[in-house]
Structure formats: C-alpha cells, structure tokens
Coordinates of C-alpha atoms in Angstrom, one line a residue:
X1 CA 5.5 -10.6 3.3
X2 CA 8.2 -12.0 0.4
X3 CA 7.9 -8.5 -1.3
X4 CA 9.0 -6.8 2.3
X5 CA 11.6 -9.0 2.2
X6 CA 12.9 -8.5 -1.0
X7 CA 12.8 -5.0 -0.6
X8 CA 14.5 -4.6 2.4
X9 CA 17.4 -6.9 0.9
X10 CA 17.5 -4.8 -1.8
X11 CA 17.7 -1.7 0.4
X12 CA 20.6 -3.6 2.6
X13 CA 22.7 -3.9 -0.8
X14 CA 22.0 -0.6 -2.2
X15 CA 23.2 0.7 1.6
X16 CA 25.9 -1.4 1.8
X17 CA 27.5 0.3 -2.1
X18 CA 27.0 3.2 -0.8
X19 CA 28.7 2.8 2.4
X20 CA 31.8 1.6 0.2
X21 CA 31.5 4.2 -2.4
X22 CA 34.0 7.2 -1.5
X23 CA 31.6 9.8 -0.2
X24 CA 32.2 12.4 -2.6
X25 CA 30.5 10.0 -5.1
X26 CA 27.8 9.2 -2.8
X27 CA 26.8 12.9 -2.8
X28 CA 27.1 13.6 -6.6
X29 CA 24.8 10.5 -7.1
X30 CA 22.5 11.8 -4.5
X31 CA 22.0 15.3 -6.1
X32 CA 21.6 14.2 -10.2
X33 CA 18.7 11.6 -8.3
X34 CA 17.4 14.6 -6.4
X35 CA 17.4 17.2 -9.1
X36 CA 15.6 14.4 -11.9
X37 CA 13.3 14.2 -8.7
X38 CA 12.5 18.1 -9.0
X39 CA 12.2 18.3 -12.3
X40 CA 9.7 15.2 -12.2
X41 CA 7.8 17.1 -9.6
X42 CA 7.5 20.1 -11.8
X43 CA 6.4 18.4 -14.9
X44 CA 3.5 16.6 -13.0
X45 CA 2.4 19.4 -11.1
X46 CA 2.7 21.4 -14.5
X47 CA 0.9 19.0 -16.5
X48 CA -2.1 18.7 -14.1
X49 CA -2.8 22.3 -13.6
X50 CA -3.1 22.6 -17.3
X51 CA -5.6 19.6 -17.0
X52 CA -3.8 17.2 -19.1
X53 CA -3.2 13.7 -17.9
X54 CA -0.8 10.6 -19.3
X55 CA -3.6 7.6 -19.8

C-alpha cells in the first residue's frame, strides 16, 4: 500500500512539471523517451531470437 502511494505521488509531481513545462518541450521529451523505448524494444526482441540472454 505505501509503495502505491509513493508512486502515485511521484506520478502527481512528474504530471504537475509537465503541465508547467511549455508544451513544445513536453513533446520533445516525450519522443527521445519513446524512440530509446524502440530501440530497447528492438535490442530485446533482437537478442532473444538469436537465443542469447543477459544473466
């Protein structure tokens, strides 16, 4: 229950930058997070049909 709570305080503060960041910013942000978020993806799906795994 404390880690629910923690979390969604954390998500309040992170909401509440963003909703005072100028929105151009906001966006920029949001596309180097999603594109380092594809490229994640592609490595993992990558590395697993080869048959490798980290330990």
């Amino acid at each position: 229950m404390l880690f629910l709570v923690a979390t969604l305080l954390l998500l309040g503060v992170v909401l509440g930058t963003v909703a005072h960041a100028p929105l151009a910013f906001s966006v920029a942000v949001g596309a180097v997070i999603a594109v380092w978020l594809g490229v994640f993806a592609l490595r993992e799906r990558h590395g697993h049909r080869r048959g490798t795994s980290a330990p």
